[in-house]
Amino acid sequence: MSSRDPGQAAALDRRDLAWYVDKLAQILVFIGGISGIILILGIFVFIGSEGLPFIVSKLNIGEFFTSPLWRPTSEANPTYGILALMAGTASVTGLAMVVAVPFSLGAAIYIAEFARGRTREVLKVLVEMLAAIPSVVWGFIGLSIMNPVIIKLFNVPVGLNVLNAGFILGLMAAPIMTTIAEDALKAVPEGYREAAEAMGATRWQVVRNVVLPAAKSGLVAAVLLGVGRGFGETMAVLMASGHSINLPTSPFDSVRALTATIAAELGETAVGSDHYRVLFTLGILLFLVTFVINLTADLVVRGIGKK
Amino acid sequence: MVEPAAEGKPRAKVEVRDLTIRYGAKAALANASFEIRENEIFGIVGPAGSGKTSFLRVLNRMDQFVPEMETEGQVLIDGNDIDRWRNLYALRRRIGVVFPLPVGLPLSVYDNVALSPRLSGVRKKVDLDVIVERCLTRAALWDEVKDRLDSLGSLLSGGQQQRLTIARALSQDPDLLLLDEFSIAVDPVTTMRIEDVLKDLRDEMTIVLVTNLVQQAARLADRTAFFLTGELVEVGETEALFGGKSEDERTRGYLAGRFG
Ligand SMILES: Nc1ncnc2c1ncn2[C@@H]1O[C@H](COP(=O)(O)OP(=O)(O)O)[C@@H](O)[C@H]1O
Ligand SMILES: [Mg+2]
């Protein structure tokens, strides 16, 4: 790259329009990318700073995790035990997965491997439409349809319980899980299917023996993201779970979820009070759990590349 | 229609009657009639786009993967019209296919070969072991993979994967073996080894060898067909065809390497 003619060197060094456009584009893209990161950090710092001082100075960690008593508004003796809330979230999310996993994997396999032409296109659009239903609408369905149905069907006094919320949440998570699972199945090269089918394997044999093993990590990721979705859902759970503090022993018990607790109580607390800060502590906990779930999903997906 | 009983190998005679294959309005093969005899290596040569792959697809009825593909005419295997085969999967199990680019399924080497026997109901490990070793040996691959049967088939080299696909095809115990330009992604040494394998297999099955290498057909095929842009130009004994005695000028030109 050494040029002995100084005139030519100068010409090579001249910045033209493309150079400036490129620099500008780089800067804009950089700002776009960095602002997302800053925003996330900002949120984390905010939640952390509201919650951390309380965790360090006042919170009884043992009681926090092991006591089922959540009495933040008690004048004389407030207790901050989240065991019941965690049990509420876990039971509802668990039931949701029992509903959503078979539904969504079945739908994904049908759409990706069996449906053809128009059927497939229509189904894909329908699934996407389902995914777009706002959670408050799901909550409304839980409240006004599932509630009386459960009361009638099982002859119980209240229909707002683990069963209701879990079912609603399962239906809600299923479309997204279906879409992700279908993507994972679509990523399996067509050549595998063709080779297996040329051997005389039936379609189901191809799916079972070739496609599912090949798409395994993508499918696991779909389920994990569904779990994350269930964990973080607020409105629908608030409306369908009954929102009463309970360690559930049957699907017909009303429960209260972590997220719903924050949503329902934060507006009524005095900024800076203990109650206010303990709710932020819940936020940190949710943040960490969701983060771990998403990270696991991410690692599982990357696992494909390593093999 | 009754499916032929699985008795008395070797068999698999293919009769093609007025076969036309179309993609939409365009014919990929027009009005072809010929016969593939039992236990011969039947070569098909011709430039790209002549309809060779389309013909193979029709033989094991893999046309369903190409929705716009239509066929007319008849193909009979051992006298039975393949369109009227009640159990499509049983038909395909009798036909082994080797694709141009090796497709090592995302399974272990062992499972690649054991898949077909498993699907047709072989469960015992000892039986599977025997089949896997026999097929890999016959595909001239056993010595290279016997210590890594559990590693992924897709991790083998291209030449090894192609022999793995041949072992997999053999695990079906086919009557008819279809090879579509198998040497396209394989080094010359491996190509020669596979050619030797094919010569041995001729005693047990009928082989249709589509090849982009005219010399490969000359080396292996008992009879050869020349396809040219959807037309079956000529079928004949390979020696006669390659001896420059063909009556058709296009055949002589292609085989002499003047085009293609
Ligand atoms: N899926 C398809 N859709 C439309 N045309 C096709 C398709 N597959 C093959 N063809 C056409 O059919 C003709 C024969 O193709 P092919 O059987 O693949 O030939 P060959 O194997 O001899 O190269 C070609 O003109 C090709 O363009
Ligand atoms: Mg071809």
Coordinates of C-alpha atoms and ligand atoms in Angstrom, one line a residue:
Chain A
M1 CA 0.0 0.0 0.0
S2 CA 2.9 2.4 -0.2
S3 CA 2.5 5.1 -2.8
R4 CA 5.5 7.2 -3.7
D5 CA 3.5 9.8 -5.6
P6 CA 2.1 12.2 -2.9
G7 CA -0.7 13.5 -5.3
Q8 CA -2.0 10.0 -5.7
A9 CA -1.8 9.3 -2.0
A10 CA -3.9 12.4 -1.3
A11 CA -6.5 11.3 -3.8
L12 CA -6.7 7.9 -2.1
D13 CA -7.2 9.6 1.2
R14 CA -10.0 11.9 0.1
R15 CA -13.3 11.3 1.9
D16 CA -16.2 11.0 -0.5
L17 CA -20.0 10.9 0.1
A18 CA -20.1 7.2 0.6
W19 CA -17.5 7.5 3.4
Y20 CA -19.7 10.1 5.3
V21 CA -22.9 8.1 4.8
D22 CA -21.1 5.0 6.1
K23 CA -19.9 6.9 9.2
L24 CA -23.4 8.3 9.8
A25 CA -25.0 4.9 9.4
Q26 CA -22.5 3.4 11.9
I27 CA -23.2 6.1 14.4
L28 CA -27.0 5.7 14.1
V29 CA -26.9 2.0 14.4
F30 CA -24.5 2.3 17.4
I31 CA -26.9 4.7 19.2
G32 CA -29.8 2.3 18.5
G33 CA -28.0 -0.7 19.8
I34 CA -26.5 1.0 22.9
S35 CA -29.7 2.7 23.9
G36 CA -31.4 -0.7 24.3
I37 CA -28.6 -1.8 26.6
I38 CA -28.7 1.4 28.6
L39 CA -32.4 1.1 29.0
I40 CA -32.2 -2.4 30.4
L41 CA -29.3 -1.4 32.7
G42 CA -31.4 1.6 33.8
I43 CA -34.3 -0.5 34.6
F44 CA -32.2 -2.9 36.6
V45 CA -30.5 -0.1 38.5
F46 CA -33.8 1.5 39.3
I47 CA -35.4 -1.7 40.6
G48 CA -32.2 -2.6 42.4
S49 CA -31.9 0.8 44.1
E50 CA -35.5 0.8 45.2
G51 CA -35.2 -2.8 46.5
L52 CA -31.6 -3.4 47.6
P53 CA -31.4 -1.1 50.7
F54 CA -34.4 -2.8 52.1
I55 CA -33.0 -6.3 51.4
V56 CA -29.7 -5.4 53.1
S57 CA -31.0 -3.6 56.1
K58 CA -34.4 -4.9 57.0
L59 CA -35.4 -8.0 55.2
N60 CA -35.4 -11.2 57.1
I61 CA -34.4 -13.5 54.2
G62 CA -35.3 -16.7 56.1
E63 CA -38.8 -15.4 56.7
F64 CA -39.1 -14.0 53.2
F65 CA -38.7 -17.3 51.5
T66 CA -40.2 -19.7 54.1
S67 CA -43.2 -18.0 55.6
P68 CA -46.5 -18.2 53.8
L69 CA -47.7 -15.1 55.6
W70 CA -47.9 -12.1 53.4
R71 CA -49.2 -9.3 55.6
P72 CA -47.5 -6.1 54.4
T73 CA -50.3 -3.8 55.6
S74 CA -50.6 -5.1 59.1
E75 CA -50.1 -2.1 61.5
A76 CA -48.8 -3.9 64.5
N77 CA -46.8 -6.8 62.9
P78 CA -46.2 -6.7 59.2
T79 CA -44.8 -10.0 57.8
Y80 CA -43.3 -10.4 54.4
G81 CA -43.4 -14.1 53.6
I82 CA -43.6 -15.0 49.9
L83 CA -43.9 -18.8 50.1
A84 CA -47.6 -18.7 49.3
L85 CA -47.0 -16.3 46.4
M86 CA -44.3 -18.4 45.0
A87 CA -46.5 -21.5 45.4
G88 CA -49.2 -19.6 43.6
T89 CA -47.0 -18.6 40.7
A90 CA -45.4 -22.1 40.5
S91 CA -48.7 -24.0 40.6
V92 CA -50.3 -21.8 38.0
T93 CA -47.3 -21.9 35.7
G94 CA -46.9 -25.6 36.1
L95 CA -50.5 -26.3 35.2
A96 CA -50.2 -23.9 32.3
M97 CA -47.3 -26.0 30.9
V98 CA -49.3 -29.2 31.3
V99 CA -51.9 -27.6 29.1
A100 CA -49.6 -25.7 26.7
V101 CA -46.9 -28.2 26.0
P102 CA -49.0 -30.9 24.4
F103 CA -51.2 -28.3 22.6
S104 CA -48.3 -26.3 21.2
L105 CA -46.0 -29.2 20.3
G106 CA -49.0 -31.0 18.7
A107 CA -50.0 -27.9 16.7
A108 CA -46.4 -27.2 15.7
I109 CA -45.9 -30.7 14.4
Y110 CA -49.2 -30.7 12.6
I111 CA -48.5 -27.3 10.9
A112 CA -44.9 -28.0 10.1
E113 CA -45.0 -31.7 9.1
F114 CA -48.5 -32.6 8.1
A115 CA -50.6 -29.6 7.0
R116 CA -50.2 -28.7 3.3
G117 CA -50.9 -25.6 1.2
R118 CA -53.9 -23.5 2.3
T119 CA -54.6 -25.4 5.5
R120 CA -51.1 -24.6 6.7
E121 CA -51.3 -21.0 5.8
V122 CA -54.7 -20.5 7.5
L123 CA -53.5 -22.3 10.6
K124 CA -50.3 -20.2 10.8
V125 CA -52.3 -17.0 10.6
L126 CA -54.8 -18.2 13.2
V127 CA -52.0 -19.1 15.6
E128 CA -50.5 -15.6 15.1
M129 CA -53.9 -14.0 15.8
L130 CA -54.2 -16.0 19.0
A131 CA -50.8 -14.8 20.1
A132 CA -52.0 -11.2 19.6
I133 CA -54.9 -11.5 22.0
P134 CA -54.2 -9.1 24.9
S135 CA -53.8 -10.7 28.3
V136 CA -56.6 -8.7 29.8
V137 CA -59.0 -10.4 27.3
W138 CA -57.7 -13.8 28.5
G139 CA -58.3 -12.7 32.1
F140 CA -61.8 -11.6 31.1
I141 CA -62.4 -15.1 29.6
G142 CA -61.2 -16.6 32.8
L143 CA -63.4 -14.4 34.9
S144 CA -66.6 -14.5 32.9
I145 CA -66.6 -17.9 31.1
M146 CA -64.2 -20.3 32.8
N147 CA -65.4 -19.2 36.3
P148 CA -69.1 -20.3 35.9
V149 CA -68.0 -23.3 33.9
I150 CA -65.7 -24.6 36.6
I151 CA -68.4 -23.9 39.3
K152 CA -70.9 -25.9 37.3
L153 CA -68.7 -28.7 36.2
F154 CA -66.9 -29.5 39.4
N155 CA -69.5 -28.3 41.8
V156 CA -67.2 -26.0 43.8
P157 CA -68.0 -22.6 45.4
V158 CA -65.5 -20.5 43.4
G159 CA -64.2 -21.0 39.9
L160 CA -61.3 -18.5 40.2
N161 CA -58.4 -20.8 41.2
V162 CA -55.3 -22.6 40.0
L163 CA -57.3 -24.6 37.5
N164 CA -58.8 -21.5 35.9
A165 CA -55.6 -19.4 35.8
G166 CA -53.4 -22.3 34.7
F167 CA -55.7 -23.2 31.9
I168 CA -56.0 -19.6 30.7
L169 CA -52.3 -19.1 31.0
G170 CA -51.7 -22.3 29.1
L171 CA -53.9 -21.2 26.2
M172 CA -52.2 -17.9 26.3
A173 CA -48.6 -19.3 26.1
A174 CA -49.5 -22.0 23.6
P175 CA -49.5 -19.8 20.4
I176 CA -46.0 -18.3 21.0
M177 CA -44.7 -21.7 21.9
T178 CA -46.3 -23.1 18.8
T179 CA -44.6 -20.5 16.6
I180 CA -41.2 -21.0 18.1
A181 CA -41.5 -24.8 18.0
E182 CA -42.6 -24.6 14.4
D183 CA -39.6 -22.6 13.5
A184 CA -37.4 -25.2 15.1
L185 CA -39.1 -27.9 13.1
K186 CA -38.8 -25.9 9.9
A187 CA -35.1 -25.5 10.5
V188 CA -34.6 -29.2 10.0
P189 CA -33.3 -29.6 6.4
E190 CA -35.9 -31.0 4.0
G191 CA -33.2 -33.4 2.7
Y192 CA -33.5 -35.4 6.0
R193 CA -37.2 -35.9 5.6
E194 CA -36.8 -36.8 2.0
A195 CA -34.0 -39.3 2.7
A196 CA -36.0 -41.0 5.5
E197 CA -39.2 -41.1 3.4
A198 CA -37.4 -42.5 0.5
M199 CA -36.5 -45.4 2.8
G200 CA -40.1 -46.2 3.2
A201 CA -40.6 -44.4 6.6
T202 CA -44.1 -43.2 7.1
R203 CA -44.6 -39.5 7.8
W204 CA -45.0 -40.1 11.5
Q205 CA -41.9 -42.3 11.6
V206 CA -40.0 -39.6 9.9
V207 CA -41.2 -37.0 12.5
R208 CA -40.5 -39.3 15.4
N209 CA -37.2 -40.7 14.4
V210 CA -35.6 -38.0 12.4
V211 CA -37.3 -34.6 12.7
L212 CA -38.0 -34.4 16.5
P213 CA -34.4 -35.6 17.5
A214 CA -32.9 -33.0 15.1
A215 CA -35.1 -30.2 16.4
K216 CA -34.8 -31.2 20.1
S217 CA -33.0 -28.2 21.4
G218 CA -35.3 -25.7 19.6
L219 CA -38.3 -27.5 21.1
V220 CA -36.9 -27.3 24.6
A221 CA -36.2 -23.6 24.1
A222 CA -39.8 -23.2 23.0
V223 CA -41.1 -24.8 26.2
L224 CA -38.7 -22.8 28.4
L225 CA -39.8 -19.5 26.8
G226 CA -43.4 -20.6 27.5
V227 CA -42.4 -21.1 31.1
G228 CA -40.9 -17.6 31.2
R229 CA -44.0 -16.2 29.7
G230 CA -46.2 -17.9 32.3
F231 CA -44.0 -16.7 35.1
G232 CA -44.1 -13.1 34.0
E233 CA -47.8 -12.9 33.1
T234 CA -49.7 -10.6 35.4
M235 CA -53.1 -9.4 34.3
A236 CA -54.7 -12.7 33.3
V237 CA -53.4 -14.4 36.4
L238 CA -54.6 -11.6 38.6
M239 CA -58.1 -11.9 37.1
A240 CA -58.4 -15.7 37.0
S241 CA -56.6 -17.0 40.0
G242 CA -58.9 -15.6 42.7
H243 CA -56.0 -13.5 44.1
S244 CA -56.2 -14.9 47.6
I245 CA -53.1 -16.0 49.6
N246 CA -53.0 -19.7 49.9
L247 CA -50.7 -22.6 49.8
P248 CA -52.6 -24.6 47.3
T249 CA -53.4 -28.2 48.0
S250 CA -55.8 -28.8 45.1
P251 CA -56.4 -27.2 41.7
F252 CA -59.6 -25.7 43.1
D253 CA -57.8 -23.5 45.6
S254 CA -57.5 -19.8 44.9
V255 CA -54.0 -18.5 44.8
R256 CA -52.1 -15.3 44.4
A257 CA -49.1 -14.9 42.0
L258 CA -46.0 -12.8 42.5
T259 CA -46.7 -10.6 39.6
A260 CA -50.3 -10.0 40.5
T261 CA -49.2 -9.0 43.9
I262 CA -47.0 -6.3 42.6
A263 CA -49.6 -5.1 40.2
A264 CA -52.4 -4.9 42.7
E265 CA -50.5 -3.4 45.7
L266 CA -47.9 -1.1 44.3
G267 CA -50.4 1.7 43.6
E268 CA -51.6 1.7 47.2
T269 CA -48.2 1.9 48.9
A270 CA -46.5 5.1 50.1
V271 CA -43.3 5.6 48.0
G272 CA -40.3 4.7 50.2
S273 CA -42.3 2.6 52.7
D274 CA -41.2 -0.9 53.6
H275 CA -44.2 -2.3 51.7
Y276 CA -43.1 -0.3 48.6
R277 CA -39.6 -1.6 48.9
V278 CA -40.6 -5.3 49.5
L279 CA -42.6 -5.1 46.3
F280 CA -39.5 -4.0 44.4
T281 CA -37.7 -7.0 46.0
L282 CA -40.3 -9.2 44.4
G283 CA -39.5 -7.4 41.1
I284 CA -35.9 -8.3 41.5
L285 CA -36.7 -11.9 42.2
L286 CA -39.0 -12.1 39.1
F287 CA -36.3 -10.4 37.0
L288 CA -33.7 -12.9 38.1
V289 CA -35.9 -16.0 37.6
T290 CA -37.0 -14.8 34.1
F291 CA -33.5 -14.0 33.3
V292 CA -32.3 -17.5 34.3
I293 CA -35.1 -19.1 32.3
N294 CA -34.3 -17.1 29.2
L295 CA -30.6 -17.6 29.6
T296 CA -31.2 -21.4 29.8
A297 CA -33.3 -21.3 26.7
D298 CA -30.6 -19.4 24.9
L299 CA -27.9 -21.8 26.0
V300 CA -30.0 -24.8 24.9
V301 CA -30.5 -23.3 21.5
R302 CA -26.8 -22.6 21.1
G303 CA -26.2 -26.2 22.1
I304 CA -27.3 -27.1 18.5
G305 CA -24.4 -25.3 17.0
K306 CA -21.8 -27.0 19.1
K307 CA -22.8 -30.6 18.2
Chain B
M1 CA -54.3 -55.4 -6.3
V2 CA -52.2 -57.8 -4.4
E3 CA -48.7 -56.9 -3.4
P4 CA -46.1 -59.4 -4.6
A5 CA -45.0 -61.9 -2.0
A6 CA -41.5 -61.4 -0.7
E7 CA -40.0 -64.6 -2.0
G8 CA -37.3 -65.8 -4.3
K9 CA -34.8 -63.0 -4.7
P10 CA -33.4 -61.7 -7.0
R11 CA -36.1 -59.8 -8.7
A12 CA -37.1 -56.2 -9.7
K13 CA -37.7 -55.8 -13.3
V14 CA -38.9 -52.3 -14.3
E15 CA -41.0 -51.6 -17.3
V16 CA -41.6 -48.1 -18.4
R17 CA -44.5 -47.5 -20.7
D18 CA -45.1 -44.1 -22.4
L19 CA -43.9 -42.3 -19.3
T20 CA -44.3 -38.5 -19.4
I21 CA -43.3 -36.3 -16.5
R22 CA -44.4 -32.7 -16.4
Y23 CA -43.8 -29.7 -14.2
G24 CA -46.7 -27.5 -15.0
A25 CA -46.7 -27.2 -18.8
K26 CA -43.1 -28.2 -19.2
A27 CA -42.2 -31.8 -19.9
A28 CA -39.2 -33.1 -18.0
L29 CA -39.5 -36.5 -19.8
A30 CA -41.7 -37.2 -22.8
N31 CA -43.1 -40.5 -23.9
A32 CA -40.3 -42.7 -22.7
S33 CA -40.7 -46.5 -23.0
F34 CA -38.0 -48.9 -22.0
E35 CA -37.2 -51.8 -19.8
I36 CA -34.7 -52.3 -16.9
R37 CA -33.8 -55.9 -16.6
E38 CA -33.4 -58.0 -13.5
N39 CA -30.0 -57.8 -12.0
E40 CA -28.4 -55.5 -14.4
I41 CA -26.7 -52.2 -13.8
F42 CA -28.7 -49.8 -15.9
G43 CA -26.9 -46.6 -16.7
I44 CA -28.7 -43.3 -17.5
V45 CA -26.5 -40.6 -18.9
G46 CA -27.3 -37.1 -20.3
P47 CA -26.6 -33.5 -19.6
A48 CA -28.1 -31.6 -16.7
G49 CA -31.8 -31.0 -17.0
S50 CA -32.5 -34.1 -19.1
G51 CA -35.0 -35.6 -16.7
K52 CA -32.8 -38.2 -15.1
T53 CA -33.6 -37.2 -11.5
S54 CA -37.2 -36.8 -12.3
F55 CA -37.3 -40.3 -13.6
L56 CA -35.8 -41.7 -10.4
R57 CA -38.3 -39.7 -8.3
V58 CA -41.1 -41.4 -10.2
L59 CA -39.7 -44.9 -9.5
N60 CA -40.1 -44.7 -5.8
R61 CA -43.0 -42.2 -6.0
M62 CA -41.2 -39.4 -4.3
D63 CA -43.1 -37.0 -6.5
Q64 CA -45.2 -35.9 -3.5
F65 CA -42.3 -33.7 -2.4
V66 CA -42.8 -31.7 -5.6
P67 CA -46.5 -30.7 -5.7
E68 CA -46.4 -29.4 -9.3
M69 CA -45.0 -32.7 -10.7
E70 CA -47.4 -34.8 -12.8
T71 CA -46.9 -38.1 -14.5
E72 CA -48.6 -40.0 -17.3
G73 CA -48.1 -43.4 -18.5
Q74 CA -47.1 -46.5 -16.6
V75 CA -44.2 -47.8 -14.6
L76 CA -44.4 -51.5 -13.6
I77 CA -42.1 -53.1 -11.1
D78 CA -42.3 -56.9 -11.5
G79 CA -45.4 -56.5 -13.5
N80 CA -47.2 -54.3 -10.9
D81 CA -48.2 -50.8 -11.7
I82 CA -46.5 -48.6 -9.0
D83 CA -49.4 -46.2 -9.0
R84 CA -51.7 -48.9 -7.9
W85 CA -49.5 -50.1 -5.0
R86 CA -51.7 -50.0 -2.0
N87 CA -48.9 -49.6 0.5
L88 CA -46.7 -46.9 -0.8
Y89 CA -44.2 -47.4 2.1
A90 CA -43.8 -51.0 1.3
L91 CA -42.9 -50.1 -2.3
R92 CA -40.3 -47.6 -1.1
R93 CA -38.8 -50.1 1.4
R94 CA -38.0 -52.3 -1.6
I95 CA -36.1 -49.5 -3.3
G96 CA -32.9 -48.0 -2.0
V97 CA -32.0 -44.5 -3.0
V98 CA -28.6 -42.7 -2.9
F99 CA -28.8 -39.0 -3.5
P100 CA -26.2 -36.8 -5.3
L101 CA -25.2 -35.1 -2.0
P102 CA -24.8 -37.5 0.8
V103 CA -27.5 -37.1 3.5
G104 CA -26.2 -38.4 6.8
L105 CA -29.2 -38.3 9.0
P106 CA -28.6 -36.4 12.3
L107 CA -28.2 -39.7 14.1
S108 CA -25.3 -41.8 15.1
V109 CA -23.5 -43.9 12.4
Y110 CA -25.1 -47.0 14.0
D111 CA -28.6 -45.5 14.0
N112 CA -28.3 -44.3 10.5
V113 CA -28.0 -47.9 9.3
A114 CA -30.3 -49.4 12.0
L115 CA -33.1 -47.0 11.3
S116 CA -34.7 -48.9 8.4
P117 CA -34.6 -52.3 10.0
R118 CA -36.0 -50.7 13.2
L119 CA -38.8 -49.2 11.3
S120 CA -39.7 -52.5 9.8
G121 CA -39.8 -54.1 13.2
V122 CA -36.3 -55.5 14.0
R123 CA -35.9 -54.8 17.7
K124 CA -33.2 -57.1 19.1
K125 CA -29.8 -55.5 19.5
V126 CA -28.0 -58.6 18.4
D127 CA -29.9 -58.7 15.1
L128 CA -29.4 -55.0 14.5
D129 CA -25.7 -55.4 15.3
V130 CA -25.4 -58.0 12.6
I131 CA -27.3 -56.0 10.0
V132 CA -25.3 -52.8 10.8
E133 CA -21.9 -54.6 10.5
R134 CA -22.9 -56.4 7.3
C135 CA -24.2 -53.3 5.5
L136 CA -21.3 -51.1 6.6
T137 CA -18.8 -53.8 5.5
R138 CA -20.5 -54.2 2.1
A139 CA -20.5 -50.4 1.6
A140 CA -16.7 -50.6 2.3
L141 CA -17.0 -48.4 5.3
W142 CA -16.8 -50.7 8.3
D143 CA -13.1 -50.5 8.9
E144 CA -13.2 -46.8 9.0
V145 CA -16.1 -46.4 11.4
K146 CA -16.2 -49.5 13.5
D147 CA -14.6 -47.6 16.4
R148 CA -16.9 -44.6 16.1
L149 CA -20.4 -46.1 15.6
D150 CA -21.8 -43.8 18.2
S151 CA -20.6 -40.5 16.7
L152 CA -22.9 -38.5 14.5
G153 CA -23.2 -39.7 10.9
S154 CA -23.1 -36.1 9.7
L155 CA -19.6 -35.7 11.1
L156 CA -18.1 -38.2 8.7
S157 CA -16.3 -36.9 5.6
G158 CA -18.2 -36.5 2.4
G159 CA -16.9 -39.7 0.9
Q160 CA -17.7 -41.6 4.1
Q161 CA -21.1 -40.1 4.3
Q162 CA -21.9 -41.2 0.8
R163 CA -20.8 -44.8 1.7
L164 CA -23.0 -44.4 4.9
T165 CA -26.0 -43.6 2.7
I166 CA -25.2 -46.7 0.6
A167 CA -25.0 -48.8 3.7
R168 CA -28.3 -47.3 4.8
A169 CA -29.9 -48.2 1.4
L170 CA -28.5 -51.7 1.8
S171 CA -30.0 -52.0 5.2
Q172 CA -33.4 -52.0 3.5
D173 CA -32.4 -55.2 1.7
P174 CA -33.6 -53.6 -1.5
D175 CA -34.5 -55.3 -4.8
L176 CA -33.8 -52.1 -6.6
L177 CA -31.1 -49.6 -5.9
L178 CA -31.2 -46.1 -7.4
L179 CA -28.1 -44.0 -7.5
D180 CA -28.3 -40.3 -8.6
E181 CA -24.9 -39.0 -9.5
F182 CA -23.5 -40.4 -6.4
S183 CA -19.9 -39.4 -7.1
I184 CA -20.6 -35.6 -7.5
A185 CA -19.3 -34.9 -4.0
V186 CA -16.9 -37.8 -3.6
D187 CA -13.2 -38.0 -4.2
P188 CA -11.9 -40.3 -7.0
V189 CA -10.6 -43.0 -4.7
T190 CA -13.9 -43.3 -2.9
T191 CA -15.7 -43.3 -6.2
M192 CA -13.6 -46.3 -7.3
R193 CA -14.3 -48.1 -4.1
I194 CA -18.0 -47.5 -4.5
E195 CA -17.9 -48.7 -8.1
D196 CA -16.4 -52.0 -6.9
V197 CA -19.2 -52.3 -4.3
L198 CA -21.8 -51.8 -7.0
K199 CA -20.2 -54.5 -9.2
D200 CA -20.7 -57.0 -6.4
L201 CA -24.2 -55.9 -5.6
R202 CA -25.4 -56.6 -9.1
D203 CA -25.8 -60.2 -8.3
E204 CA -28.4 -59.4 -5.7
M205 CA -30.3 -56.4 -7.0
T206 CA -31.1 -54.4 -10.0
I207 CA -29.2 -51.1 -10.0
V208 CA -30.2 -47.9 -11.8
L209 CA -27.1 -45.7 -12.1
V210 CA -27.7 -42.1 -13.1
T211 CA -24.3 -40.6 -13.7
N212 CA -22.8 -37.4 -14.9
L213 CA -19.6 -39.3 -15.8
V214 CA -20.0 -41.0 -19.2
Q215 CA -17.0 -43.1 -18.4
Q216 CA -18.6 -44.4 -15.2
A217 CA -21.5 -45.7 -17.2
A218 CA -19.0 -47.3 -19.6
R219 CA -17.2 -49.0 -16.7
L220 CA -20.2 -50.3 -14.9
A221 CA -23.5 -50.4 -16.9
D222 CA -24.7 -53.4 -18.7
R223 CA -27.0 -51.3 -20.7
T224 CA -27.3 -47.5 -20.9
A225 CA -30.0 -45.0 -21.7
F226 CA -29.2 -41.6 -23.1
F227 CA -31.6 -38.8 -22.0
L228 CA -31.4 -35.5 -23.7
T229 CA -33.7 -32.5 -22.6
G230 CA -36.6 -34.7 -21.8
E231 CA -36.2 -37.1 -24.6
L232 CA -35.1 -40.7 -24.4
V233 CA -32.8 -40.7 -27.3
E234 CA -31.5 -44.2 -27.2
V235 CA -31.3 -47.3 -25.0
G236 CA -28.8 -50.1 -25.7
E237 CA -26.0 -52.4 -24.6
T238 CA -23.4 -50.2 -23.2
E239 CA -20.7 -51.7 -25.4
A240 CA -22.6 -51.1 -28.5
L241 CA -23.5 -47.6 -27.5
F242 CA -20.0 -46.7 -26.5
G243 CA -18.4 -48.4 -29.4
G244 CA -19.3 -45.4 -31.6
K245 CA -21.8 -47.6 -33.3
S246 CA -24.8 -45.6 -32.3
E247 CA -27.1 -44.7 -35.1
D248 CA -28.0 -41.4 -33.5
E249 CA -25.6 -38.6 -34.1
R250 CA -26.5 -36.9 -30.8
T251 CA -25.5 -40.0 -28.8
R252 CA -22.2 -40.3 -30.6
G253 CA -21.6 -36.6 -30.0
Y254 CA -22.4 -36.7 -26.3
L255 CA -20.5 -39.9 -25.6
A256 CA -17.5 -38.5 -27.4
G257 CA -17.6 -35.5 -25.1
R258 CA -18.5 -33.0 -27.8
F259 CA -21.3 -31.5 -25.6
G260 CA -22.9 -32.0 -22.2
Ligands
LIG1 N1 -39.4 -28.9 -8.9 C1 -39.3 -28.6 -10.2 N2 -40.1 -27.6 -10.7 C2 -40.1 -27.3 -12.0 N3 -39.3 -27.8 -12.9 C3 -38.4 -28.8 -12.5 C4 -38.4 -29.2 -11.1 N4 -37.4 -30.2 -11.0 C5 -36.9 -30.3 -12.2 N5 -37.5 -29.5 -13.1 C6 -37.1 -29.4 -14.5 O1 -37.3 -30.6 -15.1 C7 -36.2 -30.8 -16.0 C8 -35.5 -32.1 -15.7 O2 -34.9 -32.0 -14.4 P1 -34.1 -33.1 -13.7 O3 -34.9 -34.3 -13.7 O4 -33.6 -32.6 -12.4 O5 -32.9 -33.4 -14.7 P2 -31.4 -34.0 -14.5 O6 -31.5 -34.8 -13.2 O7 -31.2 -34.9 -15.7 O8 -30.5 -32.9 -14.4 C9 -35.3 -29.6 -16.0 O9 -35.6 -28.8 -17.0 C10 -35.7 -29.0 -14.7 O10 -35.6 -27.6 -14.8
MG2 MG -30.3 -34.6 -11.5

